PDB file of C-alpha atoms and ligand atoms in Angstrom:
ATOM      1  CA  MET A 107      -5.313 -10.513  20.709  1.00 52.00           C
ATOM      2  CA  PRO A 108      -1.611 -10.183  19.897  1.00 54.00           C
ATOM      3  CA  GLY A 109       0.093 -13.542  20.060  1.00 63.00           C
ATOM      4  CA  ASN A 110      -3.143 -15.411  19.462  1.00 87.00           C
ATOM      5  CA  ARG A 111      -2.805 -15.961  15.737  1.00 95.00           C
ATOM      6  CA  PRO A 112      -4.993 -18.046  13.418  1.00 98.00           C
ATOM      7  CA  PRO A 113      -3.549 -21.035  11.529  1.00 98.00           C
ATOM      8  CA  ILE A 114      -1.228 -20.252   8.640  1.00 98.00           C
ATOM      9  CA  ASP A 115      -3.817 -20.961   5.940  1.00 98.00           C
ATOM     10  CA  GLU A 116      -5.987 -18.181   7.399  1.00 98.00           C
ATOM     11  CA  ARG A 117      -3.173 -15.607   7.153  1.00 98.00           C
ATOM     12  CA  ALA A 118      -2.396 -13.356   4.200  1.00 98.00           C
ATOM     13  CA  LEU A 119       0.551 -11.037   3.626  1.00 98.00           C
ATOM     14  CA  ILE A 120      -0.119  -7.996   1.422  1.00 99.00           C
ATOM     15  CA  VAL A 121       3.027  -6.510  -0.123  1.00 99.00           C
ATOM     16  CA  VAL A 122       2.152  -3.021  -1.316  1.00 99.00           C
ATOM     17  CA  ASP A 123       3.710  -1.200  -4.287  1.00 99.00           C
ATOM     18  CA  MET A 124       7.334  -2.388  -4.123  1.00 99.00           C
ATOM     19  CA  GLN A 125       8.141  -0.618  -7.390  1.00 98.00           C
ATOM     20  CA  GLY A 126      11.103   1.304  -8.758  1.00 98.00           C
ATOM     21  CA  ASP A 127       9.409   4.693  -8.672  1.00 98.00           C
ATOM     22  CA  PHE A 128       8.937   4.393  -4.877  1.00 98.00           C
ATOM     23  CA  MET A 129      12.590   3.463  -4.318  1.00 98.00           C
ATOM     24  CA  PRO A 130      15.450   5.950  -3.815  1.00 98.00           C
ATOM     25  CA  GLY A 131      16.186   7.488  -7.217  1.00 97.00           C
ATOM     26  CA  GLY A 132      12.640   6.864  -8.430  1.00 98.00           C
ATOM     27  CA  ALA A 133      10.000   9.420  -9.377  1.00 98.00           C
ATOM     28  CA  LEU A 134       8.228   9.375  -5.983  1.00 98.00           C
ATOM     29  CA  PRO A 135      10.814   7.936  -3.616  1.00 98.00           C
ATOM     30  CA  CYS A 136      10.079   6.729  -0.110  1.00 98.00           C
ATOM     31  CA  VAL A 137      12.748   7.364   2.527  1.00 98.00           C
ATOM     32  CA  ARG A 138      15.259   4.491   2.263  1.00 97.00           C
ATOM     33  CA  GLY A 139      12.649   2.205   0.754  1.00 98.00           C
ATOM     34  CA  ASN A 140      15.392  -0.190  -0.278  1.00 98.00           C
ATOM     35  CA  GLU A 141      16.077  -1.009   3.390  1.00 97.00           C
ATOM     36  CA  ILE A 142      12.917  -3.106   3.678  1.00 98.00           C
ATOM     37  CA  LEU A 143      13.659  -5.404   0.738  1.00 98.00           C
ATOM     38  CA  ASP A 144      15.451  -8.104   2.753  1.00 98.00           C
ATOM     39  CA  GLY A 145      12.808  -8.123   5.499  1.00 97.00           C
ATOM     40  CA  ILE A 146       9.973  -8.377   3.003  1.00 98.00           C
ATOM     41  CA  GLN A 147      11.696 -11.188   1.133  1.00 98.00           C
ATOM     42  CA  ALA A 148      12.156 -12.985   4.472  1.00 98.00           C
ATOM     43  CA  ALA A 149       8.467 -12.530   5.325  1.00 98.00           C
ATOM     44  CA  MET A 150       7.362 -13.750   1.890  1.00 98.00           C
ATOM     45  CA  SER A 151       9.492 -16.888   2.077  1.00 98.00           C
ATOM     46  CA  SER A 152       8.995 -17.541   5.816  1.00 97.00           C
ATOM     47  CA  GLY A 153       6.156 -20.008   5.398  1.00 98.00           C
ATOM     48  CA  GLU A 154       4.221 -17.981   7.993  1.00 98.00           C
ATOM     49  CA  TYR A 155       1.643 -16.809   5.459  1.00 98.00           C
ATOM     50  CA  GLY A 156      -0.709 -19.072   3.563  1.00 98.00           C
ATOM     51  CA  HIS A 157      -1.480 -16.407   0.941  1.00 98.00           C
ATOM     52  CA  ILE A 158       0.682 -13.663  -0.530  1.00 98.00           C
ATOM     53  CA  VAL A 159      -0.872 -10.698  -2.313  1.00 99.00           C
ATOM     54  CA  ALA A 160       1.140  -8.049  -4.161  1.00 99.00           C
ATOM     55  CA  THR A 161      -0.118  -4.702  -5.387  1.00 98.00           C
ATOM     56  CA  GLN A 162       1.234  -2.631  -8.255  1.00 98.00           C
ATOM     57  CA  ASP A 163       0.435   1.061  -8.763  1.00 98.00           C
ATOM     58  CA  TRP A 164      -0.384   1.175 -12.491  1.00 98.00           C
ATOM     59  CA  HIS A 165      -1.371   4.579 -13.871  1.00 98.00           C
ATOM     60  CA  PRO A 166      -2.102   5.679 -17.423  1.00 98.00           C
ATOM     61  CA  ALA A 167      -0.095   8.693 -18.646  1.00 98.00           C
ATOM     62  CA  GLY A 168      -1.962  11.888 -17.732  1.00 98.00           C
ATOM     63  CA  HIS A 169      -3.496  10.320 -14.598  1.00 98.00           C
ATOM     64  CA  ILE A 170      -5.577  12.703 -12.494  1.00 98.00           C
ATOM     65  CA  SER A 171      -3.267  12.222  -9.468  1.00 98.00           C
ATOM     66  CA  PHE A 172      -0.314  13.718 -11.371  1.00 98.00           C
ATOM     67  CA  ALA A 173       0.409  17.427 -10.753  1.00 98.00           C
ATOM     68  CA  SER A 174       1.430  17.625 -14.411  1.00 98.00           C
ATOM     69  CA  SER A 175      -2.159  16.831 -15.433  1.00 98.00           C
ATOM     70  CA  HIS A 176      -3.382  20.047 -13.759  1.00 97.00           C
ATOM     71  CA  GLY A 177      -1.053  22.641 -15.316  1.00 88.00           C
ATOM     72  CA  HIS A 178      -0.895  25.222 -12.568  1.00 92.00           C
ATOM     73  CA  HIS A 179      -0.240  22.883  -9.626  1.00 96.00           C
ATOM     74  CA  GLN A 180       3.020  21.556  -8.181  1.00 97.00           C
ATOM     75  CA  PRO A 181       3.710  18.055  -6.876  1.00 98.00           C
ATOM     76  CA  PHE A 182       2.633  17.566  -3.240  1.00 98.00           C
ATOM     77  CA  GLU A 183       0.008  20.329  -3.394  1.00 98.00           C
ATOM     78  CA  VAL A 184      -3.375  19.158  -2.128  1.00 98.00           C
ATOM     79  CA  ILE A 185      -6.482  19.996  -4.165  1.00 97.00           C
ATOM     80  CA  GLU A 186     -10.116  19.046  -3.720  1.00 97.00           C
ATOM     81  CA  LEU A 187     -11.292  16.258  -5.992  1.00 96.00           C
ATOM     82  CA  TYR A 188     -14.808  14.790  -5.855  1.00 96.00           C
ATOM     83  CA  GLY A 189     -15.214  16.509  -2.486  1.00 94.00           C
ATOM     84  CA  GLU A 190     -12.130  14.935  -0.910  1.00 95.00           C
ATOM     85  CA  PRO A 191      -8.524  16.111  -0.513  1.00 97.00           C
ATOM     86  CA  GLN A 192      -6.257  14.781  -3.289  1.00 97.00           C
ATOM     87  CA  THR A 193      -2.490  15.103  -3.048  1.00 98.00           C
ATOM     88  CA  LEU A 194      -0.967  15.772  -6.443  1.00 98.00           C
ATOM     89  CA  TRP A 195       2.051  13.569  -7.091  1.00 98.00           C
ATOM     90  CA  PRO A 196       4.960  13.657  -9.487  1.00 98.00           C
ATOM     91  CA  ASP A 197       4.274  11.435 -12.509  1.00 98.00           C
ATOM     92  CA  HIS A 198       4.951   7.907 -11.226  1.00 98.00           C
ATOM     93  CA  CYS A 199       4.251   4.250 -11.987  1.00 98.00           C
ATOM     94  CA  VAL A 200       3.067   4.944 -15.506  1.00 98.00           C
ATOM     95  CA  ARG A 201       2.011   1.523 -16.736  1.00 98.00           C
ATOM     96  CA  ALA A 202       4.575  -0.412 -18.752  1.00 94.00           C
ATOM     97  CA  THR A 203       7.424   1.989 -17.850  1.00 98.00           C
ATOM     98  CA  SER A 204      10.513   0.864 -15.939  1.00 98.00           C
ATOM     99  CA  GLY A 205       9.469   2.748 -12.771  1.00 98.00           C
ATOM    100  CA  ALA A 206       6.275   0.700 -12.582  1.00 98.00           C
ATOM    101  CA  VAL A 207       8.059  -2.665 -12.577  1.00 98.00           C
ATOM    102  CA  LEU A 208       7.870  -4.681  -9.344  1.00 98.00           C
ATOM    103  CA  ASP A 209      11.321  -4.605  -7.731  1.00 98.00           C
ATOM    104  CA  THR A 210      13.284  -7.484  -9.189  1.00 98.00           C
ATOM    105  CA  ARG A 211      15.136  -8.057  -5.895  1.00 98.00           C
ATOM    106  CA  LEU A 212      11.988  -9.760  -4.536  1.00 98.00           C
ATOM    107  CA  ASP A 213      10.824 -13.212  -5.644  1.00 98.00           C
ATOM    108  CA  TRP A 214       7.391 -12.482  -7.097  1.00 98.00           C
ATOM    109  CA  SER A 215       6.823 -16.137  -7.937  1.00 98.00           C
ATOM    110  CA  LEU A 216       5.828 -16.396  -4.254  1.00 98.00           C
ATOM    111  CA  ALA A 217       2.835 -14.086  -4.836  1.00 98.00           C
ATOM    112  CA  ASN A 218      -0.537 -15.777  -5.388  1.00 98.00           C
ATOM    113  CA  ILE A 219      -2.133 -12.703  -6.944  1.00 98.00           C
ATOM    114  CA  ILE A 220      -0.911  -9.324  -8.180  1.00 98.00           C
ATOM    115  CA  ILE A 221      -3.450  -6.499  -8.039  1.00 98.00           C
ATOM    116  CA  ARG A 222      -2.924  -3.552 -10.351  1.00 98.00           C
ATOM    117  CA  LYS A 223      -4.590  -0.347  -9.166  1.00 98.00           C
ATOM    118  CA  GLY A 224      -4.921   3.263 -10.248  1.00 98.00           C
ATOM    119  CA  SER A 225      -5.699   2.386 -13.855  1.00 97.00           C
ATOM    120  CA  ASP A 226      -8.824   4.559 -14.076  1.00 97.00           C
ATOM    121  CA  PRO A 227      -7.558   7.911 -15.417  1.00 97.00           C
ATOM    122  CA  ARG A 228     -10.158   9.856 -13.369  1.00 97.00           C
ATOM    123  CA  VAL A 229      -9.588   8.456  -9.898  1.00 97.00           C
ATOM    124  CA  ASP A 230      -6.671   7.579  -7.621  1.00 98.00           C
ATOM    125  CA  SER A 231      -6.425   4.227  -5.878  1.00 98.00           C
ATOM    126  CA  TYR A 232      -4.347   3.882  -2.722  1.00 98.00           C
ATOM    127  CA  SER A 233      -5.892   0.806  -1.144  1.00 98.00           C
ATOM    128  CA  ALA A 234      -5.484  -2.767  -2.381  1.00 98.00           C
ATOM    129  CA  PHE A 235      -9.207  -3.197  -1.737  1.00 98.00           C
ATOM    130  CA  ARG A 236     -10.834  -0.292  -3.582  1.00 97.00           C
ATOM    131  CA  ASP A 237     -10.410   2.936  -5.502  1.00 96.00           C
ATOM    132  CA  ASN A 238     -10.420   6.319  -3.775  1.00 97.00           C
ATOM    133  CA  LEU A 239     -13.686   8.240  -3.959  1.00 96.00           C
ATOM    134  CA  GLY A 240     -14.588   8.728  -7.620  1.00 96.00           C
ATOM    135  CA  PRO A 241     -16.679  11.085  -9.756  1.00 92.00           C
ATOM    136  CA  LYS A 242     -19.990   9.412  -8.958  1.00 90.00           C
ATOM    137  CA  GLY A 243     -19.290   9.121  -5.242  1.00 90.00           C
ATOM    138  CA  THR A 244     -18.514   5.431  -5.609  1.00 90.00           C
ATOM    139  CA  ARG A 245     -15.424   3.477  -4.600  1.00 93.00           C
ATOM    140  CA  PRO A 246     -15.245   0.452  -6.914  1.00 92.00           C
ATOM    141  CA  SER A 247     -13.815  -2.668  -5.302  1.00 95.00           C
ATOM    142  CA  THR A 248     -10.740  -4.490  -6.622  1.00 97.00           C
ATOM    143  CA  GLY A 249     -12.322  -7.790  -5.588  1.00 97.00           C
ATOM    144  CA  LEU A 250      -9.569  -8.523  -3.059  1.00 98.00           C
ATOM    145  CA  ALA A 251     -11.866  -8.871  -0.022  1.00 98.00           C
ATOM    146  CA  GLY A 252     -13.860 -11.561  -1.830  1.00 98.00           C
ATOM    147  CA  TRP A 253     -10.692 -13.290  -3.026  1.00 98.00           C
ATOM    148  CA  LEU A 254      -9.448 -13.496   0.578  1.00 98.00           C
ATOM    149  CA  ASP A 255     -12.855 -14.540   1.968  1.00 98.00           C
ATOM    150  CA  GLU A 256     -13.174 -17.359  -0.552  1.00 98.00           C
ATOM    151  CA  ARG A 257      -9.856 -18.741   0.683  1.00 98.00           C
ATOM    152  CA  GLY A 258     -10.849 -18.583   4.348  1.00 98.00           C
ATOM    153  CA  VAL A 259      -8.437 -15.780   5.246  1.00 98.00           C
ATOM    154  CA  THR A 260      -9.182 -14.097   8.598  1.00 98.00           C
ATOM    155  CA  GLU A 261      -5.933 -12.203   9.258  1.00 98.00           C
ATOM    156  CA  VAL A 262      -4.122  -9.753   6.984  1.00 98.00           C
ATOM    157  CA  SER A 263      -0.595  -8.374   7.508  1.00 98.00           C
ATOM    158  CA  VAL A 264       0.487  -5.364   5.436  1.00 98.00           C
ATOM    159  CA  CYS A 265       3.943  -4.120   4.449  1.00 98.00           C
ATOM    160  CA  GLY A 266       5.549  -2.146   1.617  1.00 98.00           C
ATOM    161  CA  LEU A 267       5.351   1.414   0.314  1.00 98.00           C
ATOM    162  CA  ALA A 268       4.322   4.051   1.110  1.00 98.00           C
ATOM    163  CA  ARG A 269       3.704   3.785   4.864  1.00 98.00           C
ATOM    164  CA  GLU A 270       1.354   6.810   5.115  1.00 98.00           C
ATOM    165  CA  VAL A 271      -0.392   6.327   1.765  1.00 98.00           C
ATOM    166  CA  CYS A 272      -1.061   2.958   0.164  1.00 98.00           C
ATOM    167  CA  VAL A 273      -0.029   0.744   3.090  1.00 98.00           C
ATOM    168  CA  LEU A 274      -2.126   2.783   5.539  1.00 98.00           C
ATOM    169  CA  TRP A 275      -5.205   2.852   3.283  1.00 98.00           C
ATOM    170  CA  THR A 276      -4.854  -0.877   2.607  1.00 98.00           C
ATOM    171  CA  ALA A 277      -4.683  -1.625   6.344  1.00 98.00           C
ATOM    172  CA  GLU A 278      -7.725   0.545   7.089  1.00 98.00           C
ATOM    173  CA  ASP A 279      -9.763  -1.148   4.370  1.00 98.00           C
ATOM    174  CA  ALA A 280      -8.645  -4.616   5.490  1.00 98.00           C
ATOM    175  CA  LEU A 281      -9.979  -3.855   8.956  1.00 98.00           C
ATOM    176  CA  LYS A 282     -13.238  -2.449   7.528  1.00 98.00           C
ATOM    177  CA  ALA A 283     -13.642  -5.624   5.463  1.00 98.00           C
ATOM    178  CA  GLY A 284     -13.561  -7.629   8.703  1.00 98.00           C
ATOM    179  CA  PHE A 285     -10.018  -8.994   8.728  1.00 98.00           C
ATOM    180  CA  THR A 286      -7.821  -8.916  11.828  1.00 98.00           C
ATOM    181  CA  THR A 287      -5.197  -6.487  10.601  1.00 98.00           C
ATOM    182  CA  ARG A 288      -1.482  -6.240  11.391  1.00 98.00           C
ATOM    183  CA  PHE A 289       0.714  -3.361  10.213  1.00 98.00           C
ATOM    184  CA  LEU A 290       4.324  -4.543   9.903  1.00 98.00           C
ATOM    185  CA  TRP A 291       5.727  -1.081  10.728  1.00 98.00           C
ATOM    186  CA  PRO A 292       9.463  -1.871  10.243  1.00 97.00           C
ATOM    187  CA  LEU A 293       8.666  -3.361   6.820  1.00 98.00           C
ATOM    188  CA  THR A 294       7.232  -0.045   5.571  1.00 98.00           C
ATOM    189  CA  ARG A 295       8.821   3.312   4.692  1.00 98.00           C
ATOM    190  CA  PRO A 296       7.061   6.665   4.256  1.00 98.00           C
ATOM    191  CA  VAL A 297       7.319   9.336   1.588  1.00 98.00           C
ATOM    192  CA  SER A 298       8.096  11.611   4.559  1.00 97.00           C
ATOM    193  CA  PHE A 299       8.887  10.777   8.176  1.00 96.00           C
ATOM    194  CA  ASP A 300       6.888  13.933   9.092  1.00 97.00           C
ATOM    195  CA  SER A 301       3.768  11.826   8.586  1.00 97.00           C
ATOM    196  CA  ASP A 302       4.750   9.097  11.057  1.00 98.00           C
ATOM    197  CA  ALA A 303       3.019  10.442  14.185  1.00 98.00           C
ATOM    198  CA  ALA A 304      -0.283  10.873  12.352  1.00 98.00           C
ATOM    199  CA  THR A 305      -0.016   7.434  10.737  1.00 98.00           C
ATOM    200  CA  TYR A 306       0.699   5.797  14.085  1.00 98.00           C
ATOM    201  CA  GLN A 307      -2.254   7.563  15.700  1.00 98.00           C
ATOM    202  CA  ARG A 308      -4.633   6.525  12.942  1.00 98.00           C
ATOM    203  CA  LEU A 309      -3.596   2.879  13.268  1.00 98.00           C
ATOM    204  CA  GLU A 310      -3.866   2.880  17.056  1.00 97.00           C
ATOM    205  CA  HIS A 311      -7.209   4.654  16.979  1.00 96.00           C
ATOM    206  CA  CYS A 312      -8.929   2.128  14.721  1.00 96.00           C
ATOM    207  CA  GLY A 313      -7.473  -0.981  16.362  1.00 94.00           C
ATOM    208  CA  ILE A 314      -4.937  -2.160  13.812  1.00 98.00           C
ATOM    209  CA  ALA A 315      -2.094  -4.084  15.475  1.00 97.00           C
ATOM    210  CA  ILE A 316       1.221  -2.286  14.957  1.00 97.00           C
ATOM    211  CA  VAL A 317       3.776  -5.076  14.792  1.00 97.00           C
ATOM    212  CA  ASP A 318       7.277  -4.115  15.833  1.00 90.00           C
ATOM    213  CA  THR A 319       8.899  -7.403  16.696  1.00 67.00           C
ATOM    214  CA  ALA A 320      12.522  -7.929  17.685  1.00 53.00           C
ATOM    215  CA  SER A 321      13.083  -9.743  14.400  1.00 53.00           C
ATOM    216  CA  MET A 322      12.203  -6.478  12.663  1.00 51.00           C
ATOM    217  CA  ASP A 323      14.650  -4.453  14.677  1.00 45.00           C
ATOM    218  CA  SER A 324      14.713  -1.142  12.795  1.00 46.00           C
ATOM    219  CA  PRO A 325      12.873   1.553  14.795  1.00 46.00           C
ATOM    220  CA  ASP A 326      11.865   3.312  11.584  1.00 48.00           C
TER     221      ASP A 326
HETATM  222  C1  LIG B 544       1.372   5.708  -3.528  1.00 78.08           C
HETATM  223  C2  LIG B 544       1.208   7.975  -3.777  1.00 78.08           C
HETATM  224  C3  LIG B 544       0.671   7.826  -5.031  1.00 78.08           C
HETATM  225  C4  LIG B 544       1.771   4.554  -2.674  1.00 78.08           C
HETATM  226  C5  LIG B 544       0.820   5.529  -4.782  1.00 78.08           C
HETATM  227  O1  LIG B 544       2.063   3.471  -3.200  1.00 78.08           O
HETATM  228  O2  LIG B 544       1.798   4.727  -1.444  1.00 78.08           O
HETATM  229  N1  LIG B 544       1.557   6.931  -3.035  1.00 78.08           N
HETATM  230  N2  LIG B 544       0.477   6.598  -5.515  1.00 78.08           N
HETATM  231 ZN1  LIG B 545       0.013   6.340  -7.556  1.00 78.08          ZN
END
């Protein structure tokens, strides 16, 4: 129930993919992604969360999610990969490049664990919990659900970039893993606002709490 929260040591905050390439001017920018920096820093340092998890999109050059790896396709085209739709992206978050660095305006010393994802050249990875569907029909786990379970976490709050991609998939997997899940809507930004209605519907449909508190006053 909203308002009926567990104790702080049972709460985790997951900060998804706050990296240069998802910021304005980056390779795969979210709309005004910089606007959520202050709110995320406030959430991280609020003392309201007993555990802070960060994720970092971390692709090898030539990753299968890059349009440039497929020759005849353009960024944002959708192809079929392993029987599922795969959006092809501009090259982004290539490991050890400047665009992959976690935004230095946030204090990452507050994070208890940083999960790098998308390192398998053959499969994309949106969620903090597991890869997208891969060549053998498997979705290898990142180990995050176990990490949270071992620490007694029961409630997960998600924020970061991009609202309709990695934050959404992370929230859906958190719920599937059995955590009460909160989506801090004003502390996310999408690649495109066109996706917002569909994202909202998906969250409502599966029972993820969409948090839009007065302290997070932006309607975006
Ligand atoms: C993301 C597209 C491709 C994200 C990552 O962080 O939302 N989106 N890779
Ligand atoms: Zn990516």
